[in-house]
């Protein structure tokens, strides 16, 4: 089934354990990866990988061994608890493999989680996950993070509840920054507020918020890390216009990577 933005947010916060499979797709690879990470933790628990209840299957491996998906779904885990089979970089060419695995899925099998890039409405993969019962398709769009998503970021970084001015400033930053840069800022805010349980103020946020050049640099690093090559040139032009030099960018990149 296809979920609306609001229903998708509710599902990601509290996923249905009876669902056989979930497809998360979108152009922003960082946001897709973050939603995938959160969903795996909620489906199988934070120790799923350590307890070998999470199986990772790169899409390239499935193209060479189509039976691997169904084998992983049906495999019996050594540790008790729910299991997840995660396929990264799924494409329309793998739709028949997902169709077979979902048809054979029964309660007790591992839940299937697939991530993909931007998918058109006629995509075979989208159609499969949107049409089949007990299967969910979630599109992650490039809209600025809303209040619920910002609140989730703050909670994950252990940032105290912001006051009214703090919430207003965070909403402005969400519109101004790339999602990856916003997440980095919130993580810095968590470190800044460590040991301080008082409400987060606009002054706290301003202390860690990137200046214009820093924001563009953070956005560039996020784009490079995600392999979004078409967006690099525009960011570089803006940085060079602000006086940033190639040498300084190389230094920042070396520190980051």
PDB file of C-alpha atoms in Angstrom:
ATOM      1  CA  UNK A   1       0.000   0.000   0.000  1.00  0.00           C
ATOM      2  CA  UNK A   2       1.052   3.577  -0.610  1.00  0.00           C
ATOM      3  CA  UNK A   3       1.242   5.726   2.514  1.00  0.00           C
ATOM      4  CA  UNK A   4       0.632   9.459   2.679  1.00  0.00           C
ATOM      5  CA  UNK A   5       3.302  11.652   4.240  1.00  0.00           C
ATOM      6  CA  UNK A   6       1.451  11.724   7.571  1.00  0.00           C
ATOM      7  CA  UNK A   7       0.716   7.985   7.577  1.00  0.00           C
ATOM      8  CA  UNK A   8       4.316   7.243   6.581  1.00  0.00           C
ATOM      9  CA  UNK A   9       5.621   9.272   9.529  1.00  0.00           C
ATOM     10  CA  UNK A  10       3.304   7.377  11.888  1.00  0.00           C
ATOM     11  CA  UNK A  11       4.357   4.026  10.410  1.00  0.00           C
ATOM     12  CA  UNK A  12       8.059   4.832  10.736  1.00  0.00           C
ATOM     13  CA  UNK A  13       7.551   5.760  14.388  1.00  0.00           C
ATOM     14  CA  UNK A  14       5.577   2.582  15.126  1.00  0.00           C
ATOM     15  CA  UNK A  15       5.798   0.019  12.296  1.00  0.00           C
ATOM     16  CA  UNK A  16       3.281  -2.801  12.024  1.00  0.00           C
ATOM     17  CA  UNK A  17       5.056  -6.091  12.879  1.00  0.00           C
ATOM     18  CA  UNK A  18       2.626  -7.959  10.593  1.00  0.00           C
ATOM     19  CA  UNK A  19       3.880  -6.152   7.476  1.00  0.00           C
ATOM     20  CA  UNK A  20       5.817  -8.424   5.120  1.00  0.00           C
ATOM     21  CA  UNK A  21       7.830  -5.772   3.333  1.00  0.00           C
ATOM     22  CA  UNK A  22       8.630  -2.074   3.164  1.00  0.00           C
ATOM     23  CA  UNK A  23      10.047  -0.050   0.281  1.00  0.00           C
ATOM     24  CA  UNK A  24      11.600   3.328   1.135  1.00  0.00           C
ATOM     25  CA  UNK A  25      12.529   5.398  -1.896  1.00  0.00           C
ATOM     26  CA  UNK A  26      13.546   8.965  -2.673  1.00  0.00           C
ATOM     27  CA  UNK A  27      16.118  11.216  -4.312  1.00  0.00           C
ATOM     28  CA  UNK A  28      17.815  12.271  -1.064  1.00  0.00           C
ATOM     29  CA  UNK A  29      19.972   9.261  -0.227  1.00  0.00           C
ATOM     30  CA  UNK A  30      20.841  10.572   3.245  1.00  0.00           C
ATOM     31  CA  UNK A  31      17.210  10.953   4.289  1.00  0.00           C
ATOM     32  CA  UNK A  32      16.339   7.537   2.865  1.00  0.00           C
ATOM     33  CA  UNK A  33      19.265   5.982   4.760  1.00  0.00           C
ATOM     34  CA  UNK A  34      18.241   7.677   8.001  1.00  0.00           C
ATOM     35  CA  UNK A  35      14.644   6.442   7.708  1.00  0.00           C
ATOM     36  CA  UNK A  36      15.914   2.961   6.906  1.00  0.00           C
ATOM     37  CA  UNK A  37      18.180   2.967   9.948  1.00  0.00           C
ATOM     38  CA  UNK A  38      15.355   4.088  12.235  1.00  0.00           C
ATOM     39  CA  UNK A  39      12.940   1.521  10.799  1.00  0.00           C
ATOM     40  CA  UNK A  40      15.353  -1.393  11.238  1.00  0.00           C
ATOM     41  CA  UNK A  41      15.853  -0.425  14.886  1.00  0.00           C
ATOM     42  CA  UNK A  42      12.101  -0.337  15.463  1.00  0.00           C
ATOM     43  CA  UNK A  43      11.367  -3.567  13.589  1.00  0.00           C
ATOM     44  CA  UNK A  44      14.167  -5.720  14.969  1.00  0.00           C
ATOM     45  CA  UNK A  45      15.645  -3.743  17.863  1.00  0.00           C
ATOM     46  CA  UNK A  46      18.948  -1.876  18.240  1.00  0.00           C
ATOM     47  CA  UNK A  47      20.935  -5.117  18.661  1.00  0.00           C
ATOM     48  CA  UNK A  48      19.584  -6.793  15.514  1.00  0.00           C
ATOM     49  CA  UNK A  49      22.900  -6.739  13.660  1.00  0.00           C
ATOM     50  CA  UNK A  50      24.950  -7.875  16.667  1.00  0.00           C
ATOM     51  CA  UNK A  51      22.516 -10.753  17.191  1.00  0.00           C
ATOM     52  CA  UNK A  52      22.636 -11.693  13.496  1.00  0.00           C
ATOM     53  CA  UNK A  53      18.947 -10.910  12.985  1.00  0.00           C
ATOM     54  CA  UNK A  54      19.714  -8.406  10.220  1.00  0.00           C
ATOM     55  CA  UNK A  55      20.760  -9.669   6.792  1.00  0.00           C
ATOM     56  CA  UNK A  56      22.166  -7.146   4.313  1.00  0.00           C
ATOM     57  CA  UNK A  57      21.858  -7.984   0.624  1.00  0.00           C
ATOM     58  CA  UNK A  58      23.296  -5.460  -1.849  1.00  0.00           C
ATOM     59  CA  UNK A  59      21.217  -5.257  -5.009  1.00  0.00           C
ATOM     60  CA  UNK A  60      24.267  -6.193  -7.092  1.00  0.00           C
ATOM     61  CA  UNK A  61      24.519  -9.520  -5.250  1.00  0.00           C
ATOM     62  CA  UNK A  62      20.874 -10.314  -5.962  1.00  0.00           C
ATOM     63  CA  UNK A  63      21.427  -9.775  -9.664  1.00  0.00           C
ATOM     64  CA  UNK A  64      24.021 -12.554  -9.550  1.00  0.00           C
ATOM     65  CA  UNK A  65      22.111 -14.825  -7.151  1.00  0.00           C
ATOM     66  CA  UNK A  66      18.359 -14.302  -7.352  1.00  0.00           C
ATOM     67  CA  UNK A  67      17.594 -17.068  -4.839  1.00  0.00           C
ATOM     68  CA  UNK A  68      19.508 -15.266  -2.080  1.00  0.00           C
ATOM     69  CA  UNK A  69      16.539 -13.039  -1.186  1.00  0.00           C
ATOM     70  CA  UNK A  70      14.065 -15.846  -0.555  1.00  0.00           C
ATOM     71  CA  UNK A  71      16.753 -17.903   1.207  1.00  0.00           C
ATOM     72  CA  UNK A  72      17.470 -15.019   3.598  1.00  0.00           C
ATOM     73  CA  UNK A  73      13.766 -14.429   4.261  1.00  0.00           C
ATOM     74  CA  UNK A  74      13.196 -18.086   5.135  1.00  0.00           C
ATOM     75  CA  UNK A  75      16.434 -18.639   7.081  1.00  0.00           C
ATOM     76  CA  UNK A  76      16.202 -19.459  10.782  1.00  0.00           C
ATOM     77  CA  UNK A  77      18.107 -17.122  13.065  1.00  0.00           C
ATOM     78  CA  UNK A  78      20.430 -18.328  15.813  1.00  0.00           C
ATOM     79  CA  UNK A  79      19.046 -15.750  18.261  1.00  0.00           C
ATOM     80  CA  UNK A  80      15.324 -15.390  18.997  1.00  0.00           C
ATOM     81  CA  UNK A  81      13.503 -12.270  17.885  1.00  0.00           C
ATOM     82  CA  UNK A  82      12.242 -10.572  14.726  1.00  0.00           C
ATOM     83  CA  UNK A  83      14.493 -10.608  11.672  1.00  0.00           C
ATOM     84  CA  UNK A  84      14.938  -8.139   8.817  1.00  0.00           C
ATOM     85  CA  UNK A  85      16.385  -8.658   5.347  1.00  0.00           C
ATOM     86  CA  UNK A  86      17.638  -5.339   3.993  1.00  0.00           C
ATOM     87  CA  UNK A  87      18.221  -4.800   0.263  1.00  0.00           C
ATOM     88  CA  UNK A  88      20.026  -1.558  -0.582  1.00  0.00           C
ATOM     89  CA  UNK A  89      19.841   0.048  -4.013  1.00  0.00           C
ATOM     90  CA  UNK A  90      16.843  -1.915  -5.282  1.00  0.00           C
ATOM     91  CA  UNK A  91      15.780  -1.295  -8.882  1.00  0.00           C
ATOM     92  CA  UNK A  92      12.883  -2.238 -11.134  1.00  0.00           C
ATOM     93  CA  UNK A  93      14.904  -5.145 -12.488  1.00  0.00           C
ATOM     94  CA  UNK A  94      14.633  -6.845  -9.092  1.00  0.00           C
ATOM     95  CA  UNK A  95      10.828  -6.531  -8.913  1.00  0.00           C
ATOM     96  CA  UNK A  96      10.247 -10.191  -9.921  1.00  0.00           C
ATOM     97  CA  UNK A  97      12.512 -11.379  -7.074  1.00  0.00           C
ATOM     98  CA  UNK A  98      10.619  -9.272  -4.545  1.00  0.00           C
ATOM     99  CA  UNK A  99       7.323 -10.503  -5.993  1.00  0.00           C
ATOM    100  CA  UNK A 100       8.354 -14.130  -5.466  1.00  0.00           C
ATOM    101  CA  UNK A 101       9.624 -13.516  -1.937  1.00  0.00           C
ATOM    102  CA  UNK A 102       6.485 -11.608  -0.921  1.00  0.00           C
ATOM    103  CA  UNK A 103       4.174 -14.271  -2.378  1.00  0.00           C
ATOM    104  CA  UNK A 104       5.965 -16.944  -0.318  1.00  0.00           C
ATOM    105  CA  UNK A 105       6.174 -14.835   2.843  1.00  0.00           C
ATOM    106  CA  UNK A 106       4.433 -16.173   5.958  1.00  0.00           C
ATOM    107  CA  UNK A 107       4.365 -14.844   9.536  1.00  0.00           C
ATOM    108  CA  UNK A 108       7.631 -15.738  11.230  1.00  0.00           C
ATOM    109  CA  UNK A 109       9.715 -15.055   8.129  1.00  0.00           C
ATOM    110  CA  UNK A 110      12.106 -12.117   8.087  1.00  0.00           C
ATOM    111  CA  UNK A 111      10.539  -8.817   7.110  1.00  0.00           C
ATOM    112  CA  UNK A 112      11.843  -7.383   3.850  1.00  0.00           C
ATOM    113  CA  UNK A 113      13.128  -3.811   3.733  1.00  0.00           C
ATOM    114  CA  UNK A 114      14.266  -2.338   0.426  1.00  0.00           C
ATOM    115  CA  UNK A 115      15.618   1.115  -0.334  1.00  0.00           C
ATOM    116  CA  UNK A 116      15.803   2.778  -3.722  1.00  0.00           C
ATOM    117  CA  UNK A 117      16.506   6.096  -5.361  1.00  0.00           C
ATOM    118  CA  UNK A 118      13.859   8.238  -6.997  1.00  0.00           C
ATOM    119  CA  UNK A 119      11.168   6.023  -8.575  1.00  0.00           C
ATOM    120  CA  UNK A 120       8.620   7.139 -11.161  1.00  0.00           C
ATOM    121  CA  UNK A 121       4.933   6.388 -10.632  1.00  0.00           C
ATOM    122  CA  UNK A 122       5.115   3.683 -13.320  1.00  0.00           C
ATOM    123  CA  UNK A 123       8.072   1.980 -11.621  1.00  0.00           C
ATOM    124  CA  UNK A 124       7.576  -1.787 -11.399  1.00  0.00           C
ATOM    125  CA  UNK A 125       9.044  -1.789  -7.903  1.00  0.00           C
ATOM    126  CA  UNK A 126       6.700   0.952  -6.682  1.00  0.00           C
ATOM    127  CA  UNK A 127       3.679  -0.699  -8.272  1.00  0.00           C
ATOM    128  CA  UNK A 128       4.524  -3.990  -6.578  1.00  0.00           C
ATOM    129  CA  UNK A 129       4.832  -2.509  -3.090  1.00  0.00           C
ATOM    130  CA  UNK A 130       1.860  -0.177  -3.538  1.00  0.00           C
ATOM    131  CA  UNK A 131      -0.553  -2.817  -4.831  1.00  0.00           C
ATOM    132  CA  UNK A 132       0.155  -5.783  -2.584  1.00  0.00           C
ATOM    133  CA  UNK A 133      -1.525  -6.100   0.853  1.00  0.00           C
ATOM    134  CA  UNK A 134       0.683  -6.190   3.963  1.00  0.00           C
ATOM    135  CA  UNK A 135       3.387  -4.379   2.002  1.00  0.00           C
ATOM    136  CA  UNK A 136       4.216  -0.674   2.337  1.00  0.00           C
ATOM    137  CA  UNK A 137       5.689   1.897  -0.050  1.00  0.00           C
ATOM    138  CA  UNK A 138       7.071   5.104   1.467  1.00  0.00           C
ATOM    139  CA  UNK A 139       8.327   7.997  -0.636  1.00  0.00           C
ATOM    140  CA  UNK A 140      10.825  10.353   1.003  1.00  0.00           C
ATOM    141  CA  UNK A 141      10.536  13.747  -0.644  1.00  0.00           C
ATOM    142  CA  UNK A 142      12.877  16.739  -0.617  1.00  0.00           C
ATOM    143  CA  UNK A 143      10.498  18.925   1.382  1.00  0.00           C
ATOM    144  CA  UNK A 144      12.096  20.643   4.390  1.00  0.00           C
ATOM    145  CA  UNK A 145      11.785  18.565   7.577  1.00  0.00           C
ATOM    146  CA  UNK A 146       8.546  19.329   9.398  1.00  0.00           C
ATOM    147  CA  UNK A 147       8.013  19.723  13.155  1.00  0.00           C
ATOM    148  CA  UNK A 148       7.701  15.968  13.733  1.00  0.00           C
ATOM    149  CA  UNK A 149      10.912  15.161  11.870  1.00  0.00           C
ATOM    150  CA  UNK A 150      12.785  17.959  13.643  1.00  0.00           C
ATOM    151  CA  UNK A 151      11.486  16.685  16.994  1.00  0.00           C
ATOM    152  CA  UNK A 152      12.740  13.192  16.130  1.00  0.00           C
ATOM    153  CA  UNK A 153      16.197  14.586  15.287  1.00  0.00           C
ATOM    154  CA  UNK A 154      16.303  16.465  18.592  1.00  0.00           C
ATOM    155  CA  UNK A 155      15.279  13.374  20.542  1.00  0.00           C
ATOM    156  CA  UNK A 156      17.896  11.228  18.793  1.00  0.00           C
ATOM    157  CA  UNK A 157      20.601  13.768  19.680  1.00  0.00           C
ATOM    158  CA  UNK A 158      19.306  14.104  23.281  1.00  0.00           C
ATOM    159  CA  UNK A 159      18.616  17.815  22.832  1.00  0.00           C
ATOM    160  CA  UNK A 160      16.270  19.281  25.482  1.00  0.00           C
ATOM    161  CA  UNK A 161      12.890  20.569  24.292  1.00  0.00           C
ATOM    162  CA  UNK A 162      13.383  23.997  22.682  1.00  0.00           C
ATOM    163  CA  UNK A 163      11.446  27.062  23.752  1.00  0.00           C
ATOM    164  CA  UNK A 164       9.260  28.997  21.300  1.00  0.00           C
ATOM    165  CA  UNK A 165      12.122  31.072  19.878  1.00  0.00           C
ATOM    166  CA  UNK A 166      14.244  27.951  19.608  1.00  0.00           C
ATOM    167  CA  UNK A 167      11.535  26.103  17.669  1.00  0.00           C
ATOM    168  CA  UNK A 168      11.116  29.062  15.342  1.00  0.00           C
ATOM    169  CA  UNK A 169      14.843  29.226  14.614  1.00  0.00           C
ATOM    170  CA  UNK A 170      15.052  25.466  14.019  1.00  0.00           C
ATOM    171  CA  UNK A 171      12.186  25.706  11.534  1.00  0.00           C
ATOM    172  CA  UNK A 172      14.071  28.470   9.696  1.00  0.00           C
ATOM    173  CA  UNK A 173      17.248  26.375   9.620  1.00  0.00           C
ATOM    174  CA  UNK A 174      15.275  23.399   8.291  1.00  0.00           C
ATOM    175  CA  UNK A 175      14.242  25.515   5.306  1.00  0.00           C
ATOM    176  CA  UNK A 176      17.718  26.970   4.771  1.00  0.00           C
ATOM    177  CA  UNK A 177      19.964  23.933   5.207  1.00  0.00           C
ATOM    178  CA  UNK A 178      20.390  20.693   3.337  1.00  0.00           C
ATOM    179  CA  UNK A 179      18.871  17.864   5.458  1.00  0.00           C
ATOM    180  CA  UNK A 180      22.325  16.404   6.022  1.00  0.00           C
ATOM    181  CA  UNK A 181      23.685  19.750   7.215  1.00  0.00           C
ATOM    182  CA  UNK A 182      20.651  20.203   9.473  1.00  0.00           C
ATOM    183  CA  UNK A 183      21.252  16.808  11.056  1.00  0.00           C
ATOM    184  CA  UNK A 184      24.917  17.683  11.653  1.00  0.00           C
ATOM    185  CA  UNK A 185      23.820  20.932  13.308  1.00  0.00           C
ATOM    186  CA  UNK A 186      21.387  19.111  15.598  1.00  0.00           C
ATOM    187  CA  UNK A 187      24.104  16.621  16.560  1.00  0.00           C
ATOM    188  CA  UNK A 188      26.425  19.534  17.426  1.00  0.00           C
ATOM    189  CA  UNK A 189      23.587  21.023  19.454  1.00  0.00           C
ATOM    190  CA  UNK A 190      23.287  17.768  21.398  1.00  0.00           C
ATOM    191  CA  UNK A 191      26.965  17.954  22.323  1.00  0.00           C
ATOM    192  CA  UNK A 192      26.660  21.649  23.175  1.00  0.00           C
ATOM    193  CA  UNK A 193      23.715  20.976  25.525  1.00  0.00           C
ATOM    194  CA  UNK A 194      25.237  17.867  27.115  1.00  0.00           C
ATOM    195  CA  UNK A 195      24.626  18.034  30.859  1.00  0.00           C
ATOM    196  CA  UNK A 196      22.303  21.031  30.513  1.00  0.00           C
ATOM    197  CA  UNK A 197      18.643  20.039  30.877  1.00  0.00           C
ATOM    198  CA  UNK A 198      17.260  23.567  30.517  1.00  0.00           C
ATOM    199  CA  UNK A 199      15.100  24.337  27.461  1.00  0.00           C
ATOM    200  CA  UNK A 200      17.066  24.843  24.272  1.00  0.00           C
ATOM    201  CA  UNK A 201      17.074  28.516  23.333  1.00  0.00           C
ATOM    202  CA  UNK A 202      17.707  30.424  20.137  1.00  0.00           C
ATOM    203  CA  UNK A 203      21.061  31.477  21.622  1.00  0.00           C
ATOM    204  CA  UNK A 204      22.038  27.815  22.067  1.00  0.00           C
ATOM    205  CA  UNK A 205      21.160  27.089  18.457  1.00  0.00           C
ATOM    206  CA  UNK A 206      22.952  30.169  17.149  1.00  0.00           C
ATOM    207  CA  UNK A 207      26.106  29.058  18.972  1.00  0.00           C
ATOM    208  CA  UNK A 208      26.345  25.900  16.856  1.00  0.00           C
ATOM    209  CA  UNK A 209      24.471  26.891  13.688  1.00  0.00           C
ATOM    210  CA  UNK A 210      26.724  27.095  10.644  1.00  0.00           C
ATOM    211  CA  UNK A 211      27.527  30.429   9.107  1.00  0.00           C
ATOM    212  CA  UNK A 212      26.617  30.774   5.443  1.00  0.00           C
ATOM    213  CA  UNK A 213      29.927  29.374   4.190  1.00  0.00           C
ATOM    214  CA  UNK A 214      29.911  26.553   6.739  1.00  0.00           C
ATOM    215  CA  UNK A 215      26.360  25.619   5.777  1.00  0.00           C
ATOM    216  CA  UNK A 216      27.291  25.420   2.100  1.00  0.00           C
ATOM    217  CA  UNK A 217      30.392  23.365   2.968  1.00  0.00           C
ATOM    218  CA  UNK A 218      28.364  20.937   5.086  1.00  0.00           C
ATOM    219  CA  UNK A 219      25.857  20.627   2.254  1.00  0.00           C
ATOM    220  CA  UNK A 220      28.680  19.936  -0.228  1.00  0.00           C
ATOM    221  CA  UNK A 221      30.170  17.224   2.000  1.00  0.00           C
ATOM    222  CA  UNK A 222      26.758  15.587   2.366  1.00  0.00           C
ATOM    223  CA  UNK A 223      26.210  15.652  -1.403  1.00  0.00           C
ATOM    224  CA  UNK A 224      29.665  14.151  -2.082  1.00  0.00           C
ATOM    225  CA  UNK A 225      29.170  11.436   0.550  1.00  0.00           C
ATOM    226  CA  UNK A 226      25.866  10.447  -1.053  1.00  0.00           C
ATOM    227  CA  UNK A 227      27.230  10.476  -4.603  1.00  0.00           C
ATOM    228  CA  UNK A 228      24.807  13.168  -5.815  1.00  0.00           C
ATOM    229  CA  UNK A 229      27.200  14.392  -8.519  1.00  0.00           C
ATOM    230  CA  UNK A 230      24.739  16.638 -10.429  1.00  0.00           C
ATOM    231  CA  UNK A 231      24.377  18.919  -7.374  1.00  0.00           C
ATOM    232  CA  UNK A 232      28.110  19.440  -6.773  1.00  0.00           C
ATOM    233  CA  UNK A 233      28.744  22.125  -9.410  1.00  0.00           C
ATOM    234  CA  UNK A 234      26.083  24.528  -8.112  1.00  0.00           C
ATOM    235  CA  UNK A 235      27.350  24.226  -4.535  1.00  0.00           C
ATOM    236  CA  UNK A 236      30.948  24.798  -5.645  1.00  0.00           C
ATOM    237  CA  UNK A 237      29.958  27.942  -7.552  1.00  0.00           C
ATOM    238  CA  UNK A 238      28.257  29.372  -4.455  1.00  0.00           C
ATOM    239  CA  UNK A 239      31.251  28.533  -2.253  1.00  0.00           C
ATOM    240  CA  UNK A 240      33.752  30.079  -4.676  1.00  0.00           C
ATOM    241  CA  UNK A 241      31.572  33.201  -4.881  1.00  0.00           C
ATOM    242  CA  UNK A 242      31.829  33.480  -1.079  1.00  0.00           C
ATOM    243  CA  UNK A 243      35.622  33.320  -1.226  1.00  0.00           C
ATOM    244  CA  UNK A 244      36.125  29.660  -0.344  1.00  0.00           C
ATOM    245  CA  UNK A 245      39.289  28.235  -1.929  1.00  0.00           C
ATOM    246  CA  UNK A 246      39.841  24.733  -3.331  1.00  0.00           C
ATOM    247  CA  UNK A 247      42.625  24.174  -0.784  1.00  0.00           C
ATOM    248  CA  UNK A 248      40.334  24.937   2.171  1.00  0.00           C
ATOM    249  CA  UNK A 249      37.702  22.593   0.743  1.00  0.00           C
ATOM    250  CA  UNK A 250      40.281  19.814   0.447  1.00  0.00           C
ATOM    251  CA  UNK A 251      41.341  20.331   4.072  1.00  0.00           C
ATOM    252  CA  UNK A 252      37.737  20.176   5.290  1.00  0.00           C
ATOM    253  CA  UNK A 253      37.068  17.090   3.162  1.00  0.00           C
ATOM    254  CA  UNK A 254      40.139  15.312   4.575  1.00  0.00           C
ATOM    255  CA  UNK A 255      38.961  16.027   8.119  1.00  0.00           C
ATOM    256  CA  UNK A 256      35.439  14.847   7.328  1.00  0.00           C
ATOM    257  CA  UNK A 257      36.245  11.652   5.439  1.00  0.00           C
TER     258      UNK A 257
END
